[in-house]
Every structure is written in structure tokens, then in C-alpha cells.
CSV table of C-alpha atoms in Angstrom, one decimal:
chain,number,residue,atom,x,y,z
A,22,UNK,CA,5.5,-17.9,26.9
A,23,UNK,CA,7.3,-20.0,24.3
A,24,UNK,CA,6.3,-22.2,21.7
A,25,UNK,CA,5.2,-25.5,23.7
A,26,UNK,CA,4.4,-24.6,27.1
A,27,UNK,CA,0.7,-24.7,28.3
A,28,UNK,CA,-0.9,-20.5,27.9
A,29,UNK,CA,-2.9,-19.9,30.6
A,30,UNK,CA,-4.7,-17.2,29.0
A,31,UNK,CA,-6.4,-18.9,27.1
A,32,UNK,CA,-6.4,-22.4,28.4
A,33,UNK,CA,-4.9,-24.7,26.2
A,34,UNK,CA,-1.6,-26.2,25.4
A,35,UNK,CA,0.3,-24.9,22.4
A,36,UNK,CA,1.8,-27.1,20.1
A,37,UNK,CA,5.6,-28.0,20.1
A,38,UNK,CA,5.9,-26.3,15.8
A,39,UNK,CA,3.6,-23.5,17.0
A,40,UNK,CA,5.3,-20.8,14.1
A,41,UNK,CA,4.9,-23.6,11.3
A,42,UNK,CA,0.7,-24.1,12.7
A,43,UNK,CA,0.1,-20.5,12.3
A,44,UNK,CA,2.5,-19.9,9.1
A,45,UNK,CA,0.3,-23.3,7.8
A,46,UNK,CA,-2.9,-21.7,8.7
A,47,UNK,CA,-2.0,-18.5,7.4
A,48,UNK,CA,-1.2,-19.8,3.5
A,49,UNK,CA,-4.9,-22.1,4.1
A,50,UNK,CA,-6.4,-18.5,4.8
A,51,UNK,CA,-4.7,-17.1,1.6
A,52,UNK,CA,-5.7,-19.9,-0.2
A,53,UNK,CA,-9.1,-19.9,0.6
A,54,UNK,CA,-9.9,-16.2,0.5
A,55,UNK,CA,-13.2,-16.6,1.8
A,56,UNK,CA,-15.4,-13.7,2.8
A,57,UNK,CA,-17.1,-14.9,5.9
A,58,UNK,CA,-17.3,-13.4,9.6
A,59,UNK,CA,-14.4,-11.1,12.0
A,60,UNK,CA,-13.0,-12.5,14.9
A,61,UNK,CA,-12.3,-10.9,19.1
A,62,UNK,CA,-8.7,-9.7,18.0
A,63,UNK,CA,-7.9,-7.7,15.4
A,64,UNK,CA,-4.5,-9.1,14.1
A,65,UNK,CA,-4.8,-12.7,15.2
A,66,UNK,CA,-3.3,-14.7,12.9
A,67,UNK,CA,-6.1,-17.4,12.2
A,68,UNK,CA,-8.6,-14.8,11.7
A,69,UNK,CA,-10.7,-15.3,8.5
A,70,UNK,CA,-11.8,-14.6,5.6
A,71,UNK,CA,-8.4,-13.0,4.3
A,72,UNK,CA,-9.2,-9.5,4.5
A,73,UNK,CA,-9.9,-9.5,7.9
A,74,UNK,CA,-7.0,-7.9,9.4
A,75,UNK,CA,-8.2,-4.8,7.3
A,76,UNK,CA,-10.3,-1.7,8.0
A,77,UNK,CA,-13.3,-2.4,6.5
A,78,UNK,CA,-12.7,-6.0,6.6
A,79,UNK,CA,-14.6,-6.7,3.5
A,80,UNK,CA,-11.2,-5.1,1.5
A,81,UNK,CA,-10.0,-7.1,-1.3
A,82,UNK,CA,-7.1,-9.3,-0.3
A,83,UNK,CA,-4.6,-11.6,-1.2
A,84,UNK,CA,-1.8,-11.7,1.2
A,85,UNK,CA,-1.5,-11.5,4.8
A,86,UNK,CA,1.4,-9.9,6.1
A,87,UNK,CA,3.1,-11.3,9.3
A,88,UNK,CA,6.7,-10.9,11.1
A,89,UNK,CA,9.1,-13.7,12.5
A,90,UNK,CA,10.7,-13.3,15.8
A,91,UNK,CA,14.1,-14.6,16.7
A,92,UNK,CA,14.0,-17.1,19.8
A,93,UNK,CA,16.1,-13.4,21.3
A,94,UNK,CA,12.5,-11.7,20.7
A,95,UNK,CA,14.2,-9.5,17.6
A,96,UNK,CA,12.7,-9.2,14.4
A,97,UNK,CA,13.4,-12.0,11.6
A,98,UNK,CA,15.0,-10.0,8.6
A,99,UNK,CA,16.2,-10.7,4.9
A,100,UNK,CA,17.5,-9.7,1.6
A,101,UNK,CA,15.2,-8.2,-0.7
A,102,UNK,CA,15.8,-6.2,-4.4
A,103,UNK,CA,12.9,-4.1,-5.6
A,104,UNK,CA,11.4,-5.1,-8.9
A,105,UNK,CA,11.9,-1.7,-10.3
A,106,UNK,CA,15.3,-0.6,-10.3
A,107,UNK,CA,17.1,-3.9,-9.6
A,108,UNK,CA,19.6,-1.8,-8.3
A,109,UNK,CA,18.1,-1.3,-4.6
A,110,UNK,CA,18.9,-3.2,-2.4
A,111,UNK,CA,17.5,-3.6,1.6
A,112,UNK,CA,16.0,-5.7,4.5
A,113,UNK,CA,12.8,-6.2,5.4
A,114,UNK,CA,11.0,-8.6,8.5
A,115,UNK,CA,7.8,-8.6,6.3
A,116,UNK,CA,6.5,-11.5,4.4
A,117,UNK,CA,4.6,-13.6,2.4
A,118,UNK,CA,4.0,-17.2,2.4
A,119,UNK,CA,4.5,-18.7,-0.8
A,120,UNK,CA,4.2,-22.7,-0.2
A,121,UNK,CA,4.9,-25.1,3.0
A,122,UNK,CA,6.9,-28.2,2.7
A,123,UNK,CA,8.3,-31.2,4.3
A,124,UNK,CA,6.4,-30.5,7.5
A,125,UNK,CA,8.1,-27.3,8.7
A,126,UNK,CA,10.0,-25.5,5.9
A,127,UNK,CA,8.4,-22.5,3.8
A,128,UNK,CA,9.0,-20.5,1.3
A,129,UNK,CA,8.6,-16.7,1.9
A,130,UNK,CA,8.4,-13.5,-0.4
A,131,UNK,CA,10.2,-11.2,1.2
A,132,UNK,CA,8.1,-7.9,1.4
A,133,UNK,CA,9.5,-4.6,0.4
A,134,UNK,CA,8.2,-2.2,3.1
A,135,UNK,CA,6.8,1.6,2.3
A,136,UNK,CA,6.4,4.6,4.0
A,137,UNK,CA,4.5,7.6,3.1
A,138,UNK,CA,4.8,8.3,-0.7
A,139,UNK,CA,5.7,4.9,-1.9
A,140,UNK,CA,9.3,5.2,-0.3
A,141,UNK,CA,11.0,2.0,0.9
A,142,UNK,CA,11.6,2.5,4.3
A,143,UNK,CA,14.5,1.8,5.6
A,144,UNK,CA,14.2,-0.5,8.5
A,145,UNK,CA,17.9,-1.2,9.5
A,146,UNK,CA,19.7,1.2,12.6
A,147,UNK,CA,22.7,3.6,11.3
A,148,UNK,CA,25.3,1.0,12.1
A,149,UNK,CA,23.0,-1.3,9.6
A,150,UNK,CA,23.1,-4.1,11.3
A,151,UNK,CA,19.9,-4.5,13.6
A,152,UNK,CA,16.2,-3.4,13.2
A,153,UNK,CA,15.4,-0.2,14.4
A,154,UNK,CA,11.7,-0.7,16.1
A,155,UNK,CA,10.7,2.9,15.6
A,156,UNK,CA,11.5,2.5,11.7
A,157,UNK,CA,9.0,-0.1,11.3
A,158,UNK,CA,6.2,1.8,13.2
A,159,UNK,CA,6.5,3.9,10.1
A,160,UNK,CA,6.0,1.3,7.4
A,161,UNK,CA,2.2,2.2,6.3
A,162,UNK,CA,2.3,-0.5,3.4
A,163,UNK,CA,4.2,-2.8,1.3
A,164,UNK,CA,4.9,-4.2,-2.0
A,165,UNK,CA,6.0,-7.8,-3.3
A,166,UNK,CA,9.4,-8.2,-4.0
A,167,UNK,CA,10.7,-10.9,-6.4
A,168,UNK,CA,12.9,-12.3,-3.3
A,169,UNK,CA,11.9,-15.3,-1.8
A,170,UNK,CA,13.6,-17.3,1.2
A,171,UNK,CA,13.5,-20.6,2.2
A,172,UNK,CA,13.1,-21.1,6.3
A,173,UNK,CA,12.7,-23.8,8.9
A,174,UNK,CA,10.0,-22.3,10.9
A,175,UNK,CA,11.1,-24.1,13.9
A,176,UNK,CA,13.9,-21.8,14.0
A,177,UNK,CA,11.2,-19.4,15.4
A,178,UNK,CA,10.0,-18.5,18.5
A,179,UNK,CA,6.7,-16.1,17.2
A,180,UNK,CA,4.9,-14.9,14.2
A,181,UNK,CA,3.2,-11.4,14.5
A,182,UNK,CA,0.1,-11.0,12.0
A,183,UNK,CA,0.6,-7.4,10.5
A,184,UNK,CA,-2.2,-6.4,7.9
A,185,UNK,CA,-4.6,-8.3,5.3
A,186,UNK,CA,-3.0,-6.3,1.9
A,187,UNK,CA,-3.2,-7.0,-1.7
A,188,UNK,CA,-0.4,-7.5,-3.7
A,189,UNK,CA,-1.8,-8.7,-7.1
A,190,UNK,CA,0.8,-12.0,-6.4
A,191,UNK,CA,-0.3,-14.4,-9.3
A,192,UNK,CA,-0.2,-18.3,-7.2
């Protein structure tokens, strides 16, 4: 169901900005990074303490990783270079919030996405123009980029909650 219809499953009515709530709540999370308790599902979004989303939970963590999803149900993706070479250059649908503001806009980091061996994976089809699903099924953990983005979460339909990670990001 989309944002603002009443979800039966659970038996309450979802707010109108459901992306920006669970975006909001996932930078309080970060903020906080309190260790307390584990919730029913593993990657719900407003599980806390930050580390939660981890095996063991009690993992040291400062970011929680988390996807955006296109009103078509695609995968969200940006522009990211890698700190290292400055040369690389890809996409990635993983991110960081940085900071919320004027209700429903947020700043992301852009999150450059690994596979085995510390190799950025490539996420794009051959073509290069749309996310390959299978490619990101192979993403086993990610690094902070120094590209940020500035969105209007309304222009969302979903947010996926990936992985509780630390980056070392200084706030």
C-alpha cells in the first residue's frame, strides 16, 4: 500500500509524509545511538538503539543504511565520487541522512557500495541506465562518500532499512 492509506496489517493509518517520518526517525536513531533493547523485525526502520539492524546487535554504529523507492517501485539512485581516487565515478541507492529541513527536505550522503574485497560494486545494468536488482544483492558493505544530495522526501513512495554500519562520519 502507499504512503497514506490505512495498513491493515498492522492496524493503523499511515501518515500522508510517511518517507520523511521514517527518514526523521532514522537521523533521531543516529543521533541518539543508544544501546537499549531489539525489536520483532529485523530491518524495520524505527528499530533502536542504532546498531540494531546488526548481527550481534550490540555492534558499534553510527549510520543506518536505508534505500529510497521511486513512486514506480524502482530503486532511488545518485551520483557519488569515491574519496580516494577522485577519479571514480558511479551510482549508488544507498544512503545516509545527514540533516532534515523545512519539514520534508534532507540531506543525504550518498553511500559508495562494496562487494567482496573492498570493490565498489557496480550497481547499474550494461546499458547503464537502470539498477540491476541482482547487483545489489551482492553489495556486502559500504563506505561514505563525500557526495551528498539534497531531496524532497515526498517525492517517495518507500524507504527500505538496509544495515546498522559504521562509517566513522564525524556530525
Amino acid at each position: 500500500m502507499g504512503c497514506g492509506r490505512n495498513d491493515n496489517a498492522v492496524g493503523h493509518k499511515v501518515s500522508k509524509g510517511c518517507v520523511c517520518d521514517v527518514v526523521r526517525a532514522i537521523k533521531d536513531i543516529q543521533d541518539q545511538n543508544v544501546d537499549e533493547g531489539c525489536g520483532p523485525c529485523p530491518t524495520n526502520c524505527f528499530l533502536e538503539p542504532l546498531g540494531s539492524l546488526v548481527s550481534p546487535a550490540r555492534m558499534q554504529a553510527d549510520t543506518r543504511v536505508f534505500m529510497l523507492l521511486n513512486k514506480d517501485g524502482t530503486p532511488f539512485k545518485a551520483f557519488f565520487r569515491t574519496k580516494a581516487t577522485g577519479d571514480h565515478s558511479c551510482f549508488s541507492v544507498f544512503f545516509r541522512v545527514e540533516d532534515i529541513f523545512d519539514g520534508c527536505c534532507a540531506t543525504l550522503r550518498v553511500l559508495i557500495p562494496l562487494k567482496h574485497g573492498d570493490h565498489v560494486a557496480d550497481l547499474l545494468t550494461e546499458c547503464g541506465n537502470d539498477v540491476d536488482l541482482s547487483r545489489i544483492c551482492k553489495v556486502v558493505d559500504f563506505e561514505a562518500s563525500t557526495s551528498c544530495i539534497t531531496v524532497d522526501l515526498n517525492c517517495f513512495c518507500a524507504v527500505q532499512c538496509i544495515k546498522d554500519v559504521f562509517l566513522d562520519v564525524c556530525d
